[in-house]
Amino acid sequence: MLVHSFTTERLLIRPLLEEDEDFFSRQYSNKKVMRHNGGALTPLEANKAFFRSLKANHRAISGGKKSVITWTIICKNSHSIIGTQTFSFLIRPHNAKIMSQVAMDETKQAEIGIVLCPKANGKLFPEEAMGALMEYGFTYLYFDKINAFYASKNLATKRFVKKLGFVFNSALQDEPLKNSYQYAKRNEWHQKWIRRVC
């Protein structure tokens, strides 16, 4: 599987590299950053998670089993890393309880996720980065559907996934509503964020 780098107006989005270890480990052990993402990891856990992510990328790129592909998000203006984002290829997606096995088998789908550092807040980077990754997923990875699964109390995520055209269906939600599940379909996607793929 070929995993590309691509650019938007303000961002370079490229596959995770070994040189990203320090940023990744600091990010995933930051309590503020991770408060809606399952909680902060210890520095050792974050470091192990980094090497698992790097290994998963190498496996996917070399044609092996796909589990998660991670991209690093870089601000073109400052040349600094501002976050990471992923596609997760789960055997049973979070919407599995409402999808038949036939539908799961026939639908090429992934879950999308993003983690940005605090300095990236308030600049509409989540929409730009995730919008570009969605475009890449639909255009180059041929996904039929992209799922977003996030803590319901994460209002910032709720706002930007709505802007990106994710669909909320109350029948698909867990009870009690601790987490929110939304989806976007390729045949309904019309946004263009990517400037160049390399």
Backbone as numpy.savetxt, mean C-alpha at the origin, in Angstrom:
# Nx Ny Nz CAx CAy CAz Cx Cy Cz
8.50 -11.72 -12.24 7.66 -10.54 -12.24 8.54 -9.30 -12.24
8.30 -8.40 -13.15 9.05 -7.16 -13.20 8.38 -6.14 -12.30
9.13 -5.57 -11.38 8.61 -4.55 -10.48 9.33 -3.25 -10.82
8.58 -2.27 -11.27 9.14 -1.02 -11.77 9.25 0.06 -10.70
10.06 1.06 -11.03 10.02 2.36 -10.37 9.13 3.24 -11.24
8.52 4.26 -10.65 7.72 5.19 -11.44 7.68 6.53 -10.73
7.35 7.56 -11.51 7.32 8.91 -10.96 5.94 9.53 -11.14
5.64 10.46 -10.24 4.46 11.32 -10.35 4.99 12.75 -10.46
4.12 13.71 -10.37 4.57 15.10 -10.42 5.60 15.41 -9.34
5.39 14.89 -8.12 6.28 15.26 -7.01 7.05 14.10 -6.40
6.79 12.87 -6.85 7.33 11.71 -6.16 8.06 10.75 -7.09
9.08 10.10 -6.54 9.69 8.92 -7.14 9.28 7.75 -6.26
8.72 6.73 -6.86 8.27 5.54 -6.13 9.05 4.36 -6.71
9.90 3.77 -5.87 10.77 2.70 -6.35 10.74 1.53 -5.38
11.10 0.32 -5.86 11.13 -0.83 -4.96 12.07 -0.59 -3.77
11.72 -1.16 -2.64 12.52 -1.07 -1.42 13.93 -1.59 -1.67
14.94 -0.87 -1.15 16.35 -1.25 -1.29 17.00 -1.38 0.07
18.15 -2.04 0.11 18.88 -2.21 1.38 19.19 -0.87 2.04
19.45 0.14 1.24 19.80 1.46 1.78 18.64 2.13 2.53
17.44 1.56 2.45 16.27 2.12 3.13 16.11 1.58 4.56
17.02 0.75 4.99 16.89 0.07 6.29 16.68 1.04 7.45
17.50 2.08 7.53 17.41 3.01 8.67 16.05 3.71 8.70
15.61 4.23 7.54 14.31 4.90 7.49 13.19 3.94 7.88
13.18 2.77 7.27 12.13 1.77 7.52 12.06 1.43 9.01
13.20 1.14 9.60 13.23 0.73 11.01 12.76 1.85 11.93
13.18 3.09 11.65 12.72 4.23 12.46 11.22 4.43 12.29
10.75 4.31 11.08 9.33 4.53 10.77 8.44 3.52 11.50
8.79 2.26 11.40 7.95 1.21 11.96 8.07 1.06 13.47
9.04 1.74 14.08 9.14 1.74 15.54 8.68 3.07 16.14
8.11 3.95 15.31 7.61 5.25 15.74 6.15 5.12 16.19
5.88 5.39 17.46 4.52 5.21 18.01 3.50 6.09 17.31
3.86 7.33 17.01 2.92 8.24 16.37 2.57 7.76 14.96
3.58 7.36 14.21 3.36 6.90 12.84 2.51 5.63 12.81
2.76 4.73 13.74 2.14 3.41 13.71 0.87 3.28 14.55
0.37 4.37 15.10 -0.78 4.28 16.02 -2.02 3.68 15.37
-2.21 3.85 14.06 -3.36 3.26 13.36 -2.96 2.08 12.49
-1.72 1.64 12.61 -1.20 0.57 11.75 -0.75 -0.63 12.56
-1.48 -0.98 13.57 -1.15 -2.15 14.36 -0.20 -1.90 15.51
0.23 -0.66 15.70 1.12 -0.32 16.80 2.58 -0.38 16.41
3.39 0.37 17.14 4.83 0.45 16.87 5.51 -0.87 17.19
6.51 -1.20 16.39 7.35 -2.36 16.64 8.55 -1.93 17.48
9.18 -2.87 18.13 10.45 -2.55 18.79 11.48 -2.35 17.68
12.60 -1.66 17.95 13.63 -1.50 16.91 14.08 -2.84 16.32
14.21 -3.86 17.14 14.63 -5.17 16.63 13.55 -5.78 15.73
12.27 -5.68 16.14 11.17 -6.19 15.32 11.09 -5.43 14.00
11.28 -4.11 14.05 11.23 -3.29 12.83 12.35 -3.69 11.88
13.53 -3.95 12.42 14.66 -4.37 11.60 14.39 -5.72 10.95
13.81 -6.65 11.69 13.45 -7.95 11.12 12.38 -7.80 10.05
11.40 -6.92 10.29 10.35 -6.67 9.31 10.93 -6.11 8.02
11.94 -5.25 8.15 12.59 -4.69 6.96 13.20 -5.80 6.11
13.95 -6.68 6.73 14.61 -7.74 5.96 13.61 -8.75 5.40
12.49 -8.97 6.09 11.42 -9.81 5.52 10.83 -9.14 4.27
10.63 -7.81 4.35 10.08 -7.07 3.21 11.04 -7.09 2.03
12.32 -6.91 2.31 13.34 -6.94 1.26 13.39 -8.32 0.60
13.34 -9.36 1.42 13.36 -10.73 0.90 12.12 -11.00 0.06
10.96 -10.53 0.52 9.71 -10.71 -0.25 9.80 -10.00 -1.59
10.39 -8.80 -1.62 10.58 -8.09 -2.89 11.46 -8.90 -3.84
12.60 -9.38 -3.34 13.52 -10.16 -4.18 12.83 -11.41 -4.72
12.04 -12.06 -3.87 11.33 -13.27 -4.29 10.33 -12.95 -5.40
9.57 -11.86 -5.25 8.57 -11.48 -6.26 9.25 -11.08 -7.57
10.33 -10.31 -7.47 11.03 -9.84 -8.67 11.65 -11.01 -9.43
12.13 -12.02 -8.71 12.78 -13.16 -9.36 11.78 -14.22 -9.83
10.50 -13.93 -9.72 9.48 -14.83 -10.23 8.98 -15.85 -9.23
9.38 -15.71 -7.98 8.92 -16.63 -6.94 7.54 -16.24 -6.43
7.16 -16.87 -5.33 5.86 -16.61 -4.73 5.75 -15.16 -4.26
4.63 -14.53 -4.60 4.39 -13.16 -4.17 3.65 -13.18 -2.84
4.14 -12.40 -1.89 3.41 -12.23 -0.63 3.15 -10.74 -0.42
4.22 -9.96 -0.43 4.13 -8.50 -0.29 5.20 -7.87 -1.18
4.85 -6.79 -1.85 5.84 -5.99 -2.58 5.81 -4.60 -1.96
6.99 -4.10 -1.59 7.11 -2.81 -0.92 7.85 -1.82 -1.80
7.30 -0.61 -1.90 7.94 0.49 -2.61 8.30 1.58 -1.61
9.39 2.28 -1.88 9.81 3.43 -1.10 9.32 4.68 -1.82
8.81 5.65 -1.07 8.28 6.90 -1.63 9.29 8.01 -1.34
9.76 8.67 -2.40 10.78 9.71 -2.26 10.24 11.02 -2.82
10.38 12.09 -2.05 10.00 13.43 -2.51 11.06 13.90 -3.50
10.67 14.19 -4.74 11.64 14.60 -5.76 12.28 15.94 -5.42
11.55 16.83 -4.77 12.07 18.15 -4.44 13.18 18.09 -3.40
12.97 17.32 -2.33 13.95 17.25 -1.24 14.88 16.05 -1.35
14.58 15.12 -2.25 15.34 13.87 -2.42 15.35 13.03 -1.14
14.33 13.19 -0.30 14.27 12.44 0.96 13.13 11.44 0.92
13.33 10.34 1.65 12.29 9.31 1.76 11.19 9.84 2.68
9.95 9.72 2.23 8.83 10.18 3.06 7.89 9.04 3.47
8.11 7.83 2.95 7.25 6.73 3.34 7.48 5.47 2.53
6.64 4.49 2.80 6.63 3.23 2.06 5.19 2.86 1.76
5.01 2.06 0.73 3.67 1.53 0.44 3.80 0.13 -0.13
2.72 -0.62 0.00 2.78 -2.04 -0.34 1.54 -2.52 -1.09
1.76 -3.60 -1.82 0.68 -4.47 -2.26 0.88 -5.79 -1.53
-0.16 -6.28 -0.87 -0.11 -7.57 -0.18 -0.98 -8.55 -0.94
-0.41 -9.70 -1.22 -1.12 -10.76 -1.94 -1.51 -11.82 -0.92
-2.67 -11.66 -0.33 -3.10 -12.57 0.73 -3.89 -13.73 0.15
-3.70 -14.89 0.75 -4.46 -16.08 0.32 -5.94 -15.85 0.58
-6.25 -15.31 1.76 -7.63 -14.96 2.10 -7.67 -13.48 2.40
-8.12 -12.66 1.44 -8.19 -11.23 1.69 -9.17 -10.91 2.81
-9.09 -9.70 3.34 -9.96 -9.32 4.45 -11.45 -9.38 4.08
-11.75 -9.37 2.80 -13.15 -9.45 2.38 -13.58 -10.89 2.10
-12.78 -11.86 2.52 -13.04 -13.26 2.18 -14.38 -13.77 2.70
-14.81 -13.26 3.84 -16.05 -13.79 4.41 -17.28 -13.49 3.55
-17.19 -12.49 2.67 -18.36 -12.16 1.86 -18.16 -12.53 0.39
-16.98 -13.05 0.05 -16.74 -13.48 -1.33 -16.81 -14.99 -1.39
-17.41 -15.50 -2.44 -17.40 -16.94 -2.63 -15.99 -17.38 -3.02
-15.68 -18.65 -2.85 -14.37 -19.16 -3.23 -14.14 -18.97 -4.72
-15.17 -19.16 -5.54 -15.05 -18.97 -6.98 -14.66 -17.53 -7.29
-15.33 -16.58 -6.63 -15.03 -15.16 -6.87 -13.60 -14.84 -6.45
-13.13 -15.40 -5.32 -11.76 -15.15 -4.88 -10.76 -15.73 -5.86
-11.05 -16.93 -6.37 -10.15 -17.58 -7.31 -10.08 -16.84 -8.64
-11.19 -16.23 -9.05 -11.25 -15.59 -10.36 -10.88 -14.11 -10.33
-10.75 -13.53 -9.16 -10.46 -12.10 -9.05 -8.99 -11.91 -8.72
-8.27 -11.24 -9.61 -6.86 -10.93 -9.34 -6.86 -9.65 -8.50
-6.50 -9.80 -7.22 -6.62 -8.67 -6.31 -5.46 -8.63 -5.33
-5.30 -7.46 -4.71 -4.28 -7.26 -3.67 -4.80 -6.21 -2.71
-4.21 -6.21 -1.51 -4.50 -5.14 -0.55 -3.38 -4.12 -0.62
-3.76 -2.86 -0.53 -2.81 -1.76 -0.62 -2.63 -1.14 0.77
-1.44 -0.68 1.04 -1.17 -0.03 2.31 -0.11 1.05 2.14
-0.13 2.03 3.03 0.83 3.13 2.97 1.16 3.58 4.39
2.43 3.93 4.59 2.89 4.48 5.86 3.78 5.67 5.52
3.35 6.87 5.92 4.11 8.10 5.65 4.68 8.67 6.93
5.82 9.34 6.82 6.42 9.99 7.99 5.68 11.30 8.28
5.75 11.79 9.52 5.00 13.00 9.90 5.27 14.22 9.03
6.50 14.39 8.53 6.81 15.58 7.72 6.06 15.59 6.39
5.48 14.45 6.01 4.73 14.36 4.75 3.25 14.70 4.93
2.82 14.89 6.16 1.40 15.15 6.43 0.97 16.52 5.89
-0.29 16.59 5.47 -0.88 17.86 5.05 -0.45 18.34 3.68
0.17 17.49 2.87 0.66 17.91 1.56 0.06 17.10 0.42
-0.97 16.33 0.71 -1.67 15.48 -0.27 -0.77 14.41 -0.88
0.31 14.04 -0.18 1.17 12.96 -0.66 0.47 11.60 -0.65
-0.40 11.29 0.34 -1.04 9.96 0.30 -1.84 9.72 -0.97
-2.60 10.72 -1.40 -3.40 10.58 -2.62 -2.50 10.35 -3.82
-1.42 11.13 -3.91 -0.53 11.05 -5.06 0.22 9.71 -5.09
0.75 9.30 -3.95 1.52 8.05 -3.89 0.63 6.84 -4.10
-0.48 6.78 -3.37 -1.35 5.62 -3.47 -2.09 5.61 -4.81
-2.46 6.78 -5.31 -3.09 6.85 -6.62 -2.18 6.29 -7.71
-0.89 6.63 -7.62 0.08 6.12 -8.60 0.26 4.61 -8.46
0.30 4.12 -7.21 0.46 2.67 -7.02 -0.78 1.92 -7.51
-1.96 2.50 -7.32 -3.17 1.88 -7.84 -3.13 1.83 -9.36
-2.74 2.94 -9.98 -2.63 2.97 -11.44 -1.64 1.91 -11.92
-0.51 1.79 -11.22 0.49 0.78 -11.56 -0.10 -0.63 -11.41
-0.81 -0.86 -10.32 -1.41 -2.18 -10.09 -2.42 -2.57 -11.15
-3.25 -1.63 -11.54 -4.26 -1.92 -12.57 -3.63 -2.05 -13.96
-2.64 -1.23 -14.26 -2.07 -1.16 -15.61 -0.96 -2.19 -15.86
-0.08 -2.37 -14.88 1.10 -3.22 -15.09 1.02 -4.58 -14.39
0.25 -4.67 -13.32 0.10 -5.95 -12.62 -1.25 -6.59 -12.92
-2.09 -5.89 -13.68 -3.37 -6.40 -14.18 -4.33 -6.82 -13.08
-4.33 -6.08 -11.98 -5.29 -6.37 -10.91 -6.70 -6.04 -11.39
-7.65 -6.85 -10.99 -9.06 -6.55 -11.21 -9.59 -5.65 -10.10
-9.00 -5.83 -8.90 -9.53 -5.16 -7.71 -8.40 -4.87 -6.74
-8.46 -3.70 -6.11 -7.51 -3.33 -5.06 -8.31 -3.03 -3.80
-7.92 -3.65 -2.70 -8.63 -3.52 -1.43 -7.85 -2.64 -0.47
-8.57 -1.87 0.32 -7.98 -1.08 1.40 -8.65 -1.52 2.70
-7.84 -1.81 3.70 -8.33 -2.28 4.99 -7.61 -1.47 6.05
-8.35 -0.70 6.84 -7.71 0.23 7.78 -8.58 0.42 9.02
-7.96 0.94 10.08 -8.68 1.21 11.33 -9.74 2.27 11.08
-10.97 2.01 11.49 -12.08 2.95 11.25 -11.83 4.32 11.86
-11.09 4.38 12.96 -10.81 5.67 13.59 -9.75 6.48 12.85
-9.15 5.91 11.82 -8.15 6.63 11.04 -8.86 7.49 9.99
-9.28 8.67 10.41 -10.10 9.53 9.55 -9.34 10.07 8.35
-8.03 10.28 8.50 -7.23 10.77 7.37 -7.25 9.74 6.23
-7.07 8.48 6.57 -7.12 7.43 5.55 -8.51 7.34 4.94
-9.52 7.44 5.76 -10.90 7.40 5.26 -11.13 8.49 4.21
-10.60 9.69 4.47 -10.78 10.81 3.54 -10.05 10.55 2.22
-8.77 10.12 2.30 -8.05 10.03 1.03 -8.43 8.80 0.21
-8.87 7.69 0.84 -9.32 6.57 0.01 -10.63 6.92 -0.70
-11.43 7.76 -0.06 -12.66 8.23 -0.73 -12.30 9.07 -1.95
-11.31 9.96 -1.80 -10.87 10.78 -2.94 -10.36 9.92 -4.08
-9.75 8.78 -3.73 -9.19 7.90 -4.76 -10.24 6.98 -5.39
-11.48 7.09 -4.96 -12.55 6.34 -5.59 -12.83 4.97 -5.01
-12.31 4.69 -3.82 -12.63 3.41 -3.18 -14.11 3.40 -2.80
-14.72 2.23 -2.89 -16.14 2.05 -2.62 -16.32 1.48 -1.21
-17.21 2.10 -0.45 -17.58 1.60 0.88 -18.93 0.93 0.76
-19.02 -0.31 1.21 -20.28 -1.05 1.20 -20.52 -1.55 2.62
-21.57 -1.06 3.25 -21.81 -1.39 4.66 -22.00 -2.90 4.88
-22.48 -3.62 3.88 -22.69 -5.06 4.02 -21.37 -5.83 4.12
-20.26 -5.20 3.73 -18.97 -5.89 3.73 -18.15 -5.63 4.99
-18.69 -4.86 5.91 -17.91 -4.44 7.08 -18.04 -5.44 8.23
-16.99 -5.47 9.05 -17.00 -6.29 10.26 -17.90 -5.65 11.30
-18.39 -6.46 12.21 -19.15 -5.97 13.37 -18.41 -6.38 14.63
-18.13 -5.54 15.58 -18.31 -4.09 15.54 -17.32 -3.46 14.56
-17.61 -2.24 14.16 -16.86 -1.59 13.09 -15.53 -1.02 13.60
-14.57 -1.91 13.91 -13.24 -1.48 14.33 -12.38 -1.14 13.13
-12.60 -1.88 12.05 -11.84 -1.68 10.82 -12.79 -1.43 9.67
-12.29 -0.75 8.68 -13.09 -0.45 7.50 -12.46 -1.14 6.29
-13.30 -1.71 5.46 -12.85 -2.35 4.22 -13.48 -1.62 3.05
-12.67 -1.22 2.09 -13.16 -0.60 0.86 -12.40 -1.18 -0.32
-12.93 -1.00 -1.51 -12.28 -1.57 -2.69 -12.41 -0.63 -3.88
-11.51 -0.81 -4.84 -11.57 -0.10 -6.12 -11.41 -1.15 -7.21
-12.15 -0.98 -8.31 -12.10 -1.94 -9.41 -11.46 -1.31 -10.64
-10.71 -2.14 -11.37 -10.00 -1.65 -12.55 -10.97 -1.04 -13.56
-12.10 -1.68 -13.79 -13.02 -1.17 -14.82 -13.72 0.13 -14.41
-13.50 0.58 -13.16 -14.08 1.85 -12.71 -13.00 2.90 -12.43
-11.74 2.56 -12.70 -10.61 3.44 -12.38 -10.27 4.32 -13.58
-10.24 5.64 -13.38 -9.96 6.56 -14.49 -8.90 7.60 -14.15
-8.27 7.50 -12.98 -7.31 8.52 -12.57 -5.93 8.25 -13.17
-5.21 9.33 -13.45 -3.86 9.24 -14.00 -2.91 10.01 -13.10
-1.97 9.30 -12.49 -0.99 9.91 -11.60 0.44 9.73 -12.10
0.71 8.63 -12.79 2.08 8.29 -13.19 2.53 9.16 -14.36
3.73 9.74 -14.21 4.35 10.50 -15.30 5.26 9.60 -16.14
6.03 8.73 -15.45 7.00 7.90 -16.16 7.22 6.60 -15.39
7.35 5.49 -16.14 7.68 4.19 -15.55 9.07 3.81 -16.03
9.93 3.39 -15.10 11.30 3.02 -15.50 11.73 1.71 -14.85
